[in-house]
PDB file of C-alpha atoms in Angstrom:
ATOM      1  CA  MET A   1    -132.259  94.744 -62.323  1.00  0.00           C
ATOM      2  CA  PHE A   2    -131.300  91.555 -64.505  1.00  0.00           C
ATOM      3  CA  GLU A   3    -132.831  90.318 -67.788  1.00  0.00           C
ATOM      4  CA  VAL A   4    -132.135  87.356 -69.755  1.00  0.00           C
ATOM      5  CA  LYS A   5    -132.662  87.161 -73.466  1.00  0.00           C
ATOM      6  CA  ASN A   6    -132.136  83.893 -75.770  1.00  0.00           C
ATOM      7  CA  VAL A   7    -130.578  85.208 -78.983  1.00  0.00           C
ATOM      8  CA  ALA A   8    -128.549  84.254 -82.199  1.00  0.00           C
ATOM      9  CA  TYR A   9    -125.193  84.670 -82.527  1.00  0.00           C
ATOM     10  CA  ILE A  10    -125.075  87.911 -84.826  1.00  0.00           C
ATOM     11  CA  ASN A  11    -124.266  91.561 -84.595  1.00  0.00           C
ATOM     12  CA  LYS A  12    -123.925  93.086 -81.421  1.00  0.00           C
ATOM     13  CA  GLU A  13    -124.873  89.879 -79.280  1.00  0.00           C
ATOM     14  CA  LYS A  14    -122.423  88.057 -81.261  1.00  0.00           C
ATOM     15  CA  GLU A  15    -119.916  90.765 -79.859  1.00  0.00           C
ATOM     16  CA  GLU A  16    -121.138  90.664 -76.382  1.00  0.00           C
ATOM     17  CA  ILE A  17    -120.979  86.961 -76.067  1.00  0.00           C
ATOM     18  CA  ARG A  18    -117.375  86.773 -77.452  1.00  0.00           C
ATOM     19  CA  SER A  19    -116.176  89.695 -74.970  1.00  0.00           C
ATOM     20  CA  ILE A  20    -117.900  88.089 -71.840  1.00  0.00           C
ATOM     21  CA  ARG A  21    -116.316  84.400 -73.217  1.00  0.00           C
ATOM     22  CA  GLU A  22    -112.815  85.840 -74.001  1.00  0.00           C
ATOM     23  CA  SER A  23    -112.838  87.483 -70.464  1.00  0.00           C
ATOM     24  CA  VAL A  24    -113.820  84.611 -68.520  1.00  0.00           C
ATOM     25  CA  PHE A  25    -112.371  81.687 -70.352  1.00  0.00           C
ATOM     26  CA  ILE A  26    -109.284  83.040 -72.265  1.00  0.00           C
ATOM     27  CA  GLN A  27    -108.232  85.405 -69.824  1.00  0.00           C
ATOM     28  CA  GLU A  28    -109.053  84.268 -66.306  1.00  0.00           C
ATOM     29  CA  GLN A  29    -109.160  80.196 -67.216  1.00  0.00           C
ATOM     30  CA  GLU A  30    -106.459  80.558 -69.757  1.00  0.00           C
ATOM     31  CA  ILE A  31    -108.419  78.491 -72.236  1.00  0.00           C
ATOM     32  CA  ASP A  32    -106.956  78.138 -75.952  1.00  0.00           C
ATOM     33  CA  PRO A  33    -109.049  80.581 -78.059  1.00  0.00           C
ATOM     34  CA  GLU A  34    -109.085  77.802 -80.791  1.00  0.00           C
ATOM     35  CA  ILE A  35    -111.029  75.571 -78.190  1.00  0.00           C
ATOM     36  CA  GLU A  36    -113.195  77.987 -76.862  1.00  0.00           C
ATOM     37  CA  PHE A  37    -114.444  79.576 -80.187  1.00  0.00           C
ATOM     38  CA  ASP A  38    -115.240  76.076 -81.797  1.00  0.00           C
ATOM     39  CA  GLY A  39    -117.318  76.973 -84.963  1.00  0.00           C
ATOM     40  CA  LEU A  40    -120.550  75.813 -83.305  1.00  0.00           C
ATOM     41  CA  ASP A  41    -121.634  79.371 -82.276  1.00  0.00           C
ATOM     42  CA  SER A  42    -123.716  80.070 -85.314  1.00  0.00           C
ATOM     43  CA  SER A  43    -125.911  77.155 -84.978  1.00  0.00           C
ATOM     44  CA  ALA A  44    -126.530  77.430 -81.180  1.00  0.00           C
ATOM     45  CA  VAL A  45    -129.068  79.563 -79.299  1.00  0.00           C
ATOM     46  CA  HIS A  46    -127.231  81.987 -76.729  1.00  0.00           C
ATOM     47  CA  ALA A  47    -128.600  83.306 -73.464  1.00  0.00           C
ATOM     48  CA  LEU A  48    -127.368  86.814 -72.526  1.00  0.00           C
ATOM     49  CA  VAL A  49    -128.068  88.223 -69.014  1.00  0.00           C
ATOM     50  CA  TYR A  50    -127.907  92.061 -68.916  1.00  0.00           C
ATOM     51  CA  CYS A  51    -127.178  94.230 -65.850  1.00  0.00           C
ATOM     52  CA  ASP A  52    -128.998  97.742 -66.626  1.00  0.00           C
ATOM     53  CA  GLY A  53    -128.323  97.253 -70.166  1.00  0.00           C
ATOM     54  CA  GLU A  54    -124.772  95.741 -69.895  1.00  0.00           C
ATOM     55  CA  ALA A  55    -124.211  92.121 -70.865  1.00  0.00           C
ATOM     56  CA  VAL A  56    -122.631  90.537 -68.092  1.00  0.00           C
ATOM     57  CA  GLY A  57    -123.197  86.510 -68.724  1.00  0.00           C
ATOM     58  CA  THR A  58    -123.777  84.163 -71.205  1.00  0.00           C
ATOM     59  CA  GLY A  59    -124.272  80.680 -72.072  1.00  0.00           C
ATOM     60  CA  ARG A  60    -125.479  78.302 -75.236  1.00  0.00           C
ATOM     61  CA  ILE A  61    -127.654  75.561 -76.186  1.00  0.00           C
ATOM     62  CA  LEU A  62    -126.808  73.267 -79.370  1.00  0.00           C
ATOM     63  CA  SER A  63    -129.263  71.500 -81.230  1.00  0.00           C
ATOM     64  CA  ASP A  64    -128.806  68.472 -79.642  1.00  0.00           C
ATOM     65  CA  GLY A  65    -129.759  69.695 -76.132  1.00  0.00           C
ATOM     66  CA  HIS A  66    -125.935  70.284 -75.251  1.00  0.00           C
ATOM     67  CA  ILE A  67    -125.719  73.498 -72.769  1.00  0.00           C
ATOM     68  CA  GLY A  68    -122.149  74.967 -72.695  1.00  0.00           C
ATOM     69  CA  ARG A  69    -119.997  77.938 -72.488  1.00  0.00           C
ATOM     70  CA  ILE A  70    -121.798  79.349 -69.383  1.00  0.00           C
ATOM     71  CA  ALA A  71    -119.889  82.351 -68.293  1.00  0.00           C
ATOM     72  CA  ILE A  72    -120.289  85.260 -66.088  1.00  0.00           C
ATOM     73  CA  LEU A  73    -118.090  88.239 -65.609  1.00  0.00           C
ATOM     74  CA  LYS A  74    -116.175  88.187 -62.430  1.00  0.00           C
ATOM     75  CA  ALA A  75    -118.139  91.387 -60.788  1.00  0.00           C
ATOM     76  CA  TYR A  76    -121.456  89.636 -61.269  1.00  0.00           C
ATOM     77  CA  ARG A  77    -120.837  86.248 -59.870  1.00  0.00           C
ATOM     78  CA  SER A  78    -122.659  84.841 -56.840  1.00  0.00           C
ATOM     79  CA  LYS A  79    -126.002  86.832 -57.556  1.00  0.00           C
ATOM     80  CA  GLY A  80    -127.971  83.695 -59.285  1.00  0.00           C
ATOM     81  CA  LEU A  81    -127.114  84.343 -62.733  1.00  0.00           C
ATOM     82  CA  GLY A  82    -125.630  81.249 -63.869  1.00  0.00           C
ATOM     83  CA  SER A  83    -128.938  79.649 -62.862  1.00  0.00           C
ATOM     84  CA  LYS A  84    -131.066  82.049 -65.094  1.00  0.00           C
ATOM     85  CA  ILE A  85    -128.942  81.537 -67.811  1.00  0.00           C
ATOM     86  CA  VAL A  86    -129.078  77.660 -67.612  1.00  0.00           C
ATOM     87  CA  LEU A  87    -132.753  77.635 -66.683  1.00  0.00           C
ATOM     88  CA  SER A  88    -133.360  80.363 -69.843  1.00  0.00           C
ATOM     89  CA  LEU A  89    -131.456  77.478 -71.763  1.00  0.00           C
ATOM     90  CA  ILE A  90    -133.639  74.978 -70.699  1.00  0.00           C
ATOM     91  CA  GLU A  91    -137.129  76.457 -71.633  1.00  0.00           C
ATOM     92  CA  GLU A  92    -135.546  77.038 -75.181  1.00  0.00           C
ATOM     93  CA  ALA A  93    -134.938  73.124 -74.979  1.00  0.00           C
ATOM     94  CA  VAL A  94    -138.662  72.376 -73.857  1.00  0.00           C
ATOM     95  CA  SER A  95    -140.182  74.929 -76.653  1.00  0.00           C
ATOM     96  CA  GLN A  96    -138.079  72.738 -79.138  1.00  0.00           C
ATOM     97  CA  ASN A  97    -139.383  69.670 -77.716  1.00  0.00           C
ATOM     98  CA  TYR A  98    -135.794  67.881 -76.635  1.00  0.00           C
ATOM     99  CA  GLU A  99    -136.024  65.063 -74.376  1.00  0.00           C
ATOM    100  CA  ARG A 100    -132.946  66.180 -72.134  1.00  0.00           C
ATOM    101  CA  VAL A 101    -130.280  68.661 -71.597  1.00  0.00           C
ATOM    102  CA  TYR A 102    -126.711  67.771 -70.861  1.00  0.00           C
ATOM    103  CA  LEU A 103    -123.432  69.306 -70.469  1.00  0.00           C
ATOM    104  CA  GLY A 104    -119.934  68.969 -68.890  1.00  0.00           C
ATOM    105  CA  SER A 105    -119.599  70.507 -65.922  1.00  0.00           C
ATOM    106  CA  GLN A 106    -116.352  71.534 -64.664  1.00  0.00           C
ATOM    107  CA  LYS A 107    -115.762  69.667 -61.196  1.00  0.00           C
ATOM    108  CA  HIS A 108    -116.400  72.841 -59.065  1.00  0.00           C
ATOM    109  CA  ALA A 109    -119.704  73.485 -60.486  1.00  0.00           C
ATOM    110  CA  ILE A 110    -121.278  69.758 -60.081  1.00  0.00           C
ATOM    111  CA  GLN A 111    -123.535  70.992 -56.746  1.00  0.00           C
ATOM    112  CA  PHE A 112    -124.415  74.045 -58.745  1.00  0.00           C
ATOM    113  CA  TYR A 113    -126.096  71.994 -61.875  1.00  0.00           C
ATOM    114  CA  GLU A 114    -127.191  69.279 -59.369  1.00  0.00           C
ATOM    115  CA  LYS A 115    -129.496  72.053 -57.684  1.00  0.00           C
ATOM    116  CA  LEU A 116    -131.130  72.995 -61.242  1.00  0.00           C
ATOM    117  CA  GLY A 117    -132.098  69.026 -61.397  1.00  0.00           C
ATOM    118  CA  PHE A 118    -128.768  67.597 -63.383  1.00  0.00           C
ATOM    119  CA  ARG A 119    -127.523  64.486 -62.280  1.00  0.00           C
ATOM    120  CA  PRO A 120    -123.998  63.121 -63.199  1.00  0.00           C
ATOM    121  CA  TYR A 121    -123.108  60.182 -65.422  1.00  0.00           C
ATOM    122  CA  GLY A 122    -119.841  58.584 -66.783  1.00  0.00           C
ATOM    123  CA  GLU A 123    -116.560  59.065 -65.872  1.00  0.00           C
ATOM    124  CA  GLU A 124    -114.330  62.292 -65.217  1.00  0.00           C
ATOM    125  CA  PHE A 125    -112.865  63.864 -68.295  1.00  0.00           C
ATOM    126  CA  ILE A 126    -110.623  66.428 -69.107  1.00  0.00           C
ATOM    127  CA  GLU A 127    -111.324  69.558 -71.369  1.00  0.00           C
ATOM    128  CA  ALA A 128    -109.120  72.285 -71.943  1.00  0.00           C
ATOM    129  CA  ASP A 129    -106.951  71.041 -69.198  1.00  0.00           C
ATOM    130  CA  ILE A 130    -109.748  71.147 -66.836  1.00  0.00           C
ATOM    131  CA  PRO A 131    -111.477  68.158 -65.046  1.00  0.00           C
ATOM    132  CA  HIS A 132    -115.027  67.797 -65.872  1.00  0.00           C
ATOM    133  CA  LEU A 133    -117.878  65.465 -65.350  1.00  0.00           C
ATOM    134  CA  SER A 134    -120.816  64.905 -67.637  1.00  0.00           C
ATOM    135  CA  MET A 135    -124.268  65.742 -66.390  1.00  0.00           C
ATOM    136  CA  GLU A 136    -127.836  65.658 -67.630  1.00  0.00           C
ATOM    137  CA  LYS A 137    -131.391  66.634 -67.280  1.00  0.00           C
ATOM    138  CA  MET A 138    -134.244  64.648 -68.432  1.00  0.00           C
ATOM    139  CA  ILE A 139    -137.225  67.079 -69.731  1.00  0.00           C
ATOM    140  CA  LYS A 140    -139.932  64.503 -70.638  1.00  0.00           C
TER     141      LYS A 140
END
């Protein structure tokens, strides 16, 4: 059974978030740790998805509505967990009365975000040597 919780970046949750992101972004995608851990985590709200008590996925939303750092451990992908994380972060944005949420989608994930109501805007850009496209979803 899967459960999603929105949490602060402290204590046990901080370690769970870091562990997932280190596995997915630093080890798998070879992103520089200095880029991945950008100093914004302590001011963000983080979603953690648990499977039988084990943290297996995460994402965050910043105070300006920017969603990012969506990561699912490899063994738990293709189970709909990414959607659960994004929807949990959107609920947080609604509760904070944000007008919109936005993100930079890796190109391979554009259709995933479109299914959740996000629309692309702007030009393709490179972040951490990976092609991205800006996407947004209006809440109000």
